[in-house]
Amino acid sequence: MPYGRAAALLLSLCFLADRDTALASEGNRAAGGHPSWTAESCLSCHRAEEASAISLRVRRPCRTLCASCHEFRDGHHPVGVAIPRAVPEPLLLTKAGTNTCVTCHDTTRPRVDRAPWASTSLFERIAHRSGEHRTYYLAMRNEKGQLCRNCH
């Protein structure tokens, strides 16, 4: 076997092994929503009287909430942007008509799914043909840009 093909095969095997290890390390979180959310952690944002029926009312802006664990990087979609039109369910805007983290993300969604939720490269489609795909906790599928087109 030529060295180029052998190297490509080795890299592919390493990628697949790393992907499987990463999925295995997720444990059974794939079936549930956001991994850090439990009944107790809901009360860090939701009022105590809402404990039995959590609603979408939060005590602090979601950017602050999400940034308490997630680091926002350049290139990540900005929040607080005015959306000039109505968006369909399940997407949410603030009363002022601006987007927030939960406009595009729904932390009750499962972490992985058998079908892609976001656009993927050809290599990713080949590597994940029968595997699990990250949902990125998106509020709706976006493998063809349908989530983005609601605002853009």
Tab-separated table of N, CA and C in Angstrom, residues 5-124:
chain	number	residue	atom	x	y	z
A	5	ARG	N	-1.751	6.459	1.001
A	5	ARG	CA	-3.009	5.777	1.338
A	5	ARG	C	-2.956	5.239	2.759
A	6	ALA	N	-1.791	4.710	3.151
A	6	ALA	CA	-1.644	4.178	4.512
A	6	ALA	C	-1.814	5.295	5.538
A	7	ALA	N	-1.223	6.453	5.256
A	7	ALA	CA	-1.344	7.586	6.180
A	7	ALA	C	-2.797	8.052	6.263
A	8	ALA	N	-3.474	8.116	5.122
A	8	ALA	CA	-4.879	8.532	5.118
A	8	ALA	C	-5.740	7.549	5.894
A	9	LEU	N	-5.476	6.252	5.719
A	9	LEU	CA	-6.225	5.231	6.445
A	9	LEU	C	-5.981	5.351	7.941
A	10	LEU	N	-4.727	5.545	8.334
A	10	LEU	CA	-4.381	5.678	9.746
A	10	LEU	C	-5.068	6.904	10.355
A	11	LEU	N	-5.029	8.036	9.652
A	11	LEU	CA	-5.687	9.242	10.155
A	11	LEU	C	-7.193	9.040	10.288
A	12	SER	N	-7.788	8.375	9.323
A	12	SER	CA	-9.231	8.104	9.384
A	12	SER	C	-9.575	7.237	10.579
A	13	LEU	N	-8.772	6.207	10.818
A	13	LEU	CA	-9.023	5.322	11.959
A	13	LEU	C	-8.867	6.067	13.273
A	14	CYS	N	-7.853	6.933	13.355
A	14	CYS	CA	-7.662	7.724	14.576
A	14	CYS	C	-8.848	8.656	14.802
A	15	PHE	N	-9.325	9.284	13.719
A	15	PHE	CA	-10.482	10.171	13.832
A	15	PHE	C	-11.698	9.411	14.336
A	16	LEU	N	-11.968	8.253	13.750
A	16	LEU	CA	-13.138	7.472	14.146
A	16	LEU	C	-13.014	6.988	15.580
A	17	ALA	N	-11.817	6.582	15.983
A	17	ALA	CA	-11.617	6.135	17.368
A	17	ALA	C	-11.840	7.296	18.328
A	18	ASP	N	-11.320	8.480	17.969
A	18	ASP	CA	-11.498	9.654	18.817
A	18	ASP	C	-12.972	10.041	18.892
A	19	ARG	N	-13.681	9.978	17.763
A	19	ARG	CA	-15.110	10.304	17.736
A	19	ARG	C	-15.884	9.344	18.624
A	20	ASP	N	-15.591	8.040	18.515
A	20	ASP	CA	-16.296	7.058	19.331
A	20	ASP	C	-15.992	7.245	20.805
A	21	THR	N	-14.739	7.588	21.128
A	21	THR	CA	-14.375	7.840	22.519
A	21	THR	C	-15.135	9.047	23.044
A	22	ALA	N	-15.216	10.107	22.229
A	22	ALA	CA	-15.940	11.305	22.662
A	22	ALA	C	-17.412	10.997	22.875
A	23	LEU	N	-18.018	10.235	21.972
A	23	LEU	CA	-19.429	9.884	22.146
A	23	LEU	C	-19.626	9.001	23.367
A	24	ALA	N	-18.711	8.059	23.589
A	24	ALA	CA	-18.830	7.179	24.752
A	24	ALA	C	-18.685	7.969	26.042
A	25	SER	N	-17.806	8.985	26.032
A	25	SER	CA	-17.608	9.760	27.252
A	25	SER	C	-18.834	10.590	27.599
A	26	GLU	N	-19.713	10.804	26.630
A	26	GLU	CA	-20.940	11.535	26.898
A	26	GLU	C	-21.908	10.700	27.726
A	27	GLY	N	-21.673	9.402	27.790
A	27	GLY	CA	-22.528	8.525	28.580
A	27	GLY	C	-23.941	8.514	28.058
A	28	ASN	N	-24.884	8.479	28.971
A	28	ASN	CA	-26.287	8.432	28.586
A	28	ASN	C	-26.906	9.815	28.473
A	29	ARG	N	-26.083	10.854	28.447
A	29	ARG	CA	-26.623	12.201	28.329
A	29	ARG	C	-27.302	12.405	26.991
A	30	ALA	N	-27.022	11.547	26.020
A	30	ALA	CA	-27.593	11.705	24.686
A	30	ALA	C	-29.113	11.693	24.727
A	31	ALA	N	-29.694	10.979	25.643
A	31	ALA	CA	-31.148	10.852	25.693
A	31	ALA	C	-31.809	12.081	26.300
A	32	GLY	N	-31.102	12.814	27.143
A	32	GLY	CA	-31.702	13.938	27.829
A	32	GLY	C	-31.285	15.260	27.244
A	33	GLY	N	-31.642	16.334	27.937
A	33	GLY	CA	-31.301	17.670	27.493
A	33	GLY	C	-29.913	18.079	27.931
A	34	HIS	N	-29.732	19.361	28.159
A	34	HIS	CA	-28.437	19.929	28.527
A	34	HIS	C	-27.868	19.163	29.717
A	35	PRO	N	-26.611	18.717	29.638
A	35	PRO	CA	-26.064	17.818	30.661
A	35	PRO	C	-25.946	18.417	32.050
A	36	SER	N	-25.823	19.730	32.172
A	36	SER	CA	-25.646	20.306	33.502
A	36	SER	C	-26.962	20.664	34.169
A	37	TRP	N	-28.063	20.389	33.512
A	37	TRP	CA	-29.347	20.796	34.057
A	37	TRP	C	-29.994	19.674	34.835
A	38	THR	N	-30.298	19.958	36.085
A	38	THR	CA	-31.041	19.048	36.945
A	38	THR	C	-32.173	19.862	37.564
A	39	ALA	N	-33.033	19.213	38.298
A	39	ALA	CA	-34.126	19.941	38.947
A	39	ALA	C	-33.578	21.051	39.843
A	40	GLU	N	-32.470	20.786	40.535
A	40	GLU	CA	-31.887	21.784	41.425
A	40	GLU	C	-31.267	22.935	40.644
A	41	SER	N	-30.594	22.634	39.541
A	41	SER	CA	-29.928	23.701	38.801
A	41	SER	C	-30.920	24.615	38.100
A	42	CYS	N	-32.133	24.145	37.850
A	42	CYS	CA	-33.151	25.006	37.233
A	42	CYS	C	-33.437	26.207	38.128
A	43	LEU	N	-33.363	26.001	39.434
A	43	LEU	CA	-33.688	27.068	40.376
A	43	LEU	C	-32.628	28.160	40.409
A	44	SER	N	-31.483	27.939	39.756
A	44	SER	CA	-30.498	29.012	39.683
A	44	SER	C	-30.975	30.105	38.739
A	45	CYS	N	-31.936	29.790	37.879
A	45	CYS	CA	-32.472	30.776	36.933
A	45	CYS	C	-33.973	30.965	37.062
A	46	HIS	N	-34.692	29.903	37.361
A	46	HIS	CA	-36.145	29.972	37.451
A	46	HIS	C	-36.567	30.234	38.883
A	47	ARG	N	-37.683	30.909	39.037
A	47	ARG	CA	-38.210	31.194	40.369
A	47	ARG	C	-38.650	29.905	41.049
A	48	ALA	N	-38.536	29.856	42.366
A	48	ALA	CA	-38.849	28.646	43.127
A	48	ALA	C	-40.286	28.186	42.907
A	49	GLU	N	-41.223	29.126	42.774
A	49	GLU	CA	-42.618	28.733	42.584
A	49	GLU	C	-42.856	28.074	41.227
A	50	GLU	N	-41.887	28.136	40.341
A	50	GLU	CA	-42.008	27.504	39.030
A	50	GLU	C	-41.414	26.104	39.001
A	51	ALA	N	-40.909	25.637	40.104
A	51	ALA	CA	-40.183	24.365	40.119
A	51	ALA	C	-40.994	23.210	39.555
A	52	SER	N	-42.300	23.182	39.819
A	52	SER	CA	-43.098	22.059	39.330
A	52	SER	C	-43.456	22.192	37.855
A	53	ALA	N	-43.436	23.399	37.333
A	53	ALA	CA	-43.761	23.609	35.915
A	53	ALA	C	-42.864	24.712	35.374
A	54	ILE	N	-41.639	24.336	35.045
A	54	ILE	CA	-40.661	25.315	34.575
A	54	ILE	C	-41.174	25.988	33.304
A	55	SER	N	-41.116	27.307	33.290
A	55	SER	CA	-41.528	28.048	32.098
A	55	SER	C	-40.310	28.733	31.500
A	56	LEU	N	-40.530	29.605	30.557
A	56	LEU	CA	-39.427	30.266	29.879
A	56	LEU	C	-39.011	31.566	30.550
A	57	ARG	N	-39.595	31.914	31.698
A	57	ARG	CA	-39.224	33.141	32.390
A	57	ARG	C	-37.935	32.903	33.165
A	58	VAL	N	-36.933	33.689	32.873
A	58	VAL	CA	-35.660	33.553	33.581
A	58	VAL	C	-35.386	34.827	34.360
A	59	ARG	N	-34.583	34.700	35.400
A	59	ARG	CA	-34.302	35.843	36.256
A	59	ARG	C	-33.145	36.686	35.754
A	60	ARG	N	-32.395	36.199	34.803
A	60	ARG	CA	-31.294	36.986	34.265
A	60	ARG	C	-31.196	36.737	32.767
A	61	PRO	N	-30.586	37.658	32.023
A	61	PRO	CA	-30.498	37.472	30.572
A	61	PRO	C	-29.782	36.179	30.216
A	62	CYS	N	-30.241	35.537	29.149
A	62	CYS	CA	-29.663	34.228	28.840
A	62	CYS	C	-28.205	34.325	28.448
A	63	ARG	N	-27.759	35.441	27.884
A	63	ARG	CA	-26.330	35.534	27.560
A	63	ARG	C	-25.513	35.421	28.840
A	64	THR	N	-25.971	36.070	29.896
A	64	THR	CA	-25.284	35.964	31.181
A	64	THR	C	-25.373	34.537	31.702
A	65	LEU	N	-26.553	33.952	31.598
A	65	LEU	CA	-26.742	32.574	32.037
A	65	LEU	C	-25.822	31.632	31.265
A	66	CYS	N	-25.869	31.689	29.951
A	66	CYS	CA	-25.066	30.776	29.129
A	66	CYS	C	-23.575	31.039	29.313
A	67	ALA	N	-23.204	32.327	29.445
A	67	ALA	CA	-21.795	32.681	29.606
A	67	ALA	C	-21.250	32.270	30.966
A	68	SER	N	-22.125	31.887	31.898
A	68	SER	CA	-21.616	31.420	33.185
A	68	SER	C	-20.877	30.091	33.024
A	69	CYS	N	-21.134	29.374	31.921
A	69	CYS	CA	-20.408	28.132	31.625
A	69	CYS	C	-19.717	28.169	30.263
A	70	HIS	N	-20.351	28.810	29.286
A	70	HIS	CA	-19.835	28.798	27.921
A	70	HIS	C	-19.056	30.066	27.625
A	71	GLU	N	-17.932	29.895	26.946
A	71	GLU	CA	-17.107	31.019	26.533
A	71	GLU	C	-17.577	31.472	25.153
A	72	PHE	N	-17.876	32.747	25.012
A	72	PHE	CA	-18.303	33.259	23.712
A	72	PHE	C	-17.070	33.661	22.925
A	73	ARG	N	-17.004	33.206	21.707
A	73	ARG	CA	-15.839	33.442	20.863
A	73	ARG	C	-16.218	34.337	19.690
A	74	ASP	N	-15.202	34.950	19.096
A	74	ASP	CA	-15.432	35.683	17.855
A	74	ASP	C	-15.978	34.701	16.837
A	75	GLY	N	-16.917	35.147	16.070
A	75	GLY	CA	-17.507	34.268	15.068
A	75	GLY	C	-18.784	33.603	15.542
A	76	HIS	N	-19.017	33.573	16.856
A	76	HIS	CA	-20.277	33.031	17.360
A	76	HIS	C	-21.357	34.055	17.056
A	77	HIS	N	-22.541	33.588	16.769
A	77	HIS	CA	-23.622	34.502	16.406
A	77	HIS	C	-23.881	35.484	17.539
A	78	PRO	N	-23.986	36.772	17.242
A	78	PRO	CA	-24.258	37.751	18.302
A	78	PRO	C	-25.694	37.642	18.811
A	79	VAL	N	-25.899	38.058	20.042
A	79	VAL	CA	-27.242	38.116	20.620
A	79	VAL	C	-27.594	39.580	20.854
A	80	GLY	N	-28.880	39.844	21.044
A	80	GLY	CA	-29.326	41.220	21.225
A	80	GLY	C	-29.559	41.939	19.908
A	81	VAL	N	-29.595	41.194	18.814
A	81	VAL	CA	-29.800	41.769	17.485
A	81	VAL	C	-31.301	41.847	17.207
A	82	ALA	N	-31.764	43.001	16.745
A	82	ALA	CA	-33.183	43.160	16.409
A	82	ALA	C	-33.511	42.324	15.177
A	83	ILE	N	-34.555	41.526	15.280
A	83	ILE	CA	-35.015	40.695	14.168
A	83	ILE	C	-36.245	41.401	13.584
A	84	PRO	N	-36.179	41.830	12.326
A	84	PRO	CA	-37.236	42.681	11.778
A	84	PRO	C	-38.528	41.970	11.398
A	85	ARG	N	-38.639	40.701	11.687
A	85	ARG	CA	-39.868	39.976	11.332
A	85	ARG	C	-40.184	38.944	12.406
A	86	ALA	N	-41.395	38.439	12.366
A	86	ALA	CA	-41.802	37.395	13.312
A	86	ALA	C	-41.082	36.098	12.956
A	87	VAL	N	-40.776	35.317	13.965
A	87	VAL	CA	-40.136	34.018	13.738
A	87	VAL	C	-41.113	32.922	14.153
A	88	PRO	N	-41.039	31.761	13.500
A	88	PRO	CA	-41.979	30.686	13.828
A	88	PRO	C	-41.617	29.988	15.131
A	89	GLU	N	-42.576	29.292	15.689
A	89	GLU	CA	-42.303	28.420	16.832
A	89	GLU	C	-41.362	27.331	16.350
A	90	PRO	N	-40.436	26.869	17.103
A	90	PRO	CA	-40.197	27.077	18.523
A	90	PRO	C	-39.207	28.199	18.815
A	91	LEU	N	-38.872	29.025	17.829
A	91	LEU	CA	-37.900	30.097	18.028
A	91	LEU	C	-38.509	31.199	18.888
A	92	LEU	N	-37.691	31.782	19.739
A	92	LEU	CA	-38.162	32.795	20.685
A	92	LEU	C	-37.361	34.075	20.530
A	93	LEU	N	-38.035	35.200	20.637
A	93	LEU	CA	-37.389	36.507	20.678
A	93	LEU	C	-37.761	37.175	21.990
A	94	THR	N	-37.007	38.202	22.359
A	94	THR	CA	-37.365	38.971	23.547
A	94	THR	C	-38.596	39.819	23.236
A	95	LYS	N	-39.170	40.435	24.255
A	95	LYS	CA	-40.313	41.331	24.040
A	95	LYS	C	-39.936	42.483	23.119
A	96	ALA	N	-38.658	42.862	23.139
A	96	ALA	CA	-38.176	43.949	22.282
A	96	ALA	C	-37.897	43.475	20.855
A	97	GLY	N	-38.071	42.189	20.587
A	97	GLY	CA	-37.866	41.663	19.246
A	97	GLY	C	-36.419	41.358	18.900
A	98	THR	N	-35.588	41.140	19.927
A	98	THR	CA	-34.186	40.799	19.672
A	98	THR	C	-33.955	39.318	19.930
A	99	ASN	N	-32.885	38.814	19.344
A	99	ASN	CA	-32.556	37.402	19.540
A	99	ASN	C	-31.773	37.202	20.830
A	100	THR	N	-31.842	35.994	21.342
A	100	THR	CA	-31.085	35.589	22.521
A	100	THR	C	-30.506	34.208	22.230
A	101	CYS	N	-29.801	33.648	23.165
A	101	CYS	CA	-29.262	32.292	22.988
A	101	CYS	C	-30.383	31.297	22.698
A	102	VAL	N	-31.514	31.460	23.417
A	102	VAL	CA	-32.609	30.504	23.249
A	102	VAL	C	-33.444	30.752	22.003
A	103	THR	N	-33.089	31.764	21.207
A	103	THR	CA	-33.743	31.901	19.909
A	103	THR	C	-33.374	30.699	19.054
A	104	CYS	N	-32.118	30.311	19.097
A	104	CYS	CA	-31.637	29.201	18.262
A	104	CYS	C	-31.387	27.914	19.033
A	105	HIS	N	-31.173	28.008	20.337
A	105	HIS	CA	-30.830	26.827	21.124
A	105	HIS	C	-31.940	26.473	22.103
A	106	ASP	N	-32.201	25.191	22.231
A	106	ASP	CA	-33.203	24.666	23.160
A	106	ASP	C	-32.509	23.601	23.993
A	107	THR	N	-32.225	23.941	25.235
A	107	THR	CA	-31.441	23.037	26.078
A	107	THR	C	-32.195	21.785	26.496
A	108	THR	N	-33.469	21.684	26.141
A	108	THR	CA	-34.199	20.448	26.441
A	108	THR	C	-34.034	19.413	25.334
A	109	ARG	N	-33.435	19.800	24.229
A	109	ARG	CA	-33.206	18.859	23.123
A	109	ARG	C	-32.124	17.865	23.513
A	110	PRO	N	-32.133	16.691	22.898
A	110	PRO	CA	-31.058	15.733	23.164
A	110	PRO	C	-29.731	16.236	22.599
A	111	ARG	N	-28.635	15.765	23.172
A	111	ARG	CA	-27.297	16.186	22.727
A	111	ARG	C	-26.952	15.606	21.366
A	112	VAL	N	-27.362	14.386	21.083
A	112	VAL	CA	-27.053	13.736	19.812
A	112	VAL	C	-28.316	13.138	19.212
A	113	ASP	N	-28.260	12.908	17.897
A	113	ASP	CA	-29.378	12.325	17.166
A	113	ASP	C	-28.799	11.469	16.049
A	114	ARG	N	-29.603	10.594	15.503
A	114	ARG	CA	-29.151	9.742	14.397
A	114	ARG	C	-29.042	10.529	13.097
A	115	ALA	N	-29.767	11.620	12.967
A	115	ALA	CA	-29.744	12.444	11.757
A	115	ALA	C	-29.012	13.754	12.053
A	116	PRO	N	-28.385	14.350	11.048
A	116	PRO	CA	-27.670	15.610	11.287
A	116	PRO	C	-28.620	16.767	11.588
A	117	TRP	N	-28.211	17.631	12.489
A	117	TRP	CA	-28.973	18.828	12.838
A	117	TRP	C	-28.329	20.075	12.254
A	118	ALA	N	-27.073	20.007	11.911
A	118	ALA	CA	-26.351	21.145	11.349
A	118	ALA	C	-25.703	20.701	10.050
A	119	SER	N	-25.332	21.667	9.220
A	119	SER	CA	-24.683	21.298	7.966
A	119	SER	C	-23.356	20.611	8.282
A	120	THR	N	-23.008	19.637	7.479
A	120	THR	CA	-21.793	18.865	7.708
A	120	THR	C	-20.995	18.769	6.420
A	121	SER	N	-19.710	18.575	6.583
A	121	SER	CA	-18.839	18.402	5.426
A	121	SER	C	-19.023	16.997	4.862
A	122	LEU	N	-18.524	16.788	3.669
A	122	LEU	CA	-18.589	15.466	3.051
A	122	LEU	C	-17.898	14.440	3.941
A	123	PHE	N	-16.746	14.802	4.498
A	123	PHE	CA	-16.018	13.876	5.369
A	123	PHE	C	-16.865	13.500	6.583
A	124	GLU	N	-17.515	14.492	7.192
A	124	GLU	CA	-18.363	14.205	8.355
A	124	GLU	C	-19.539	13.318	7.981
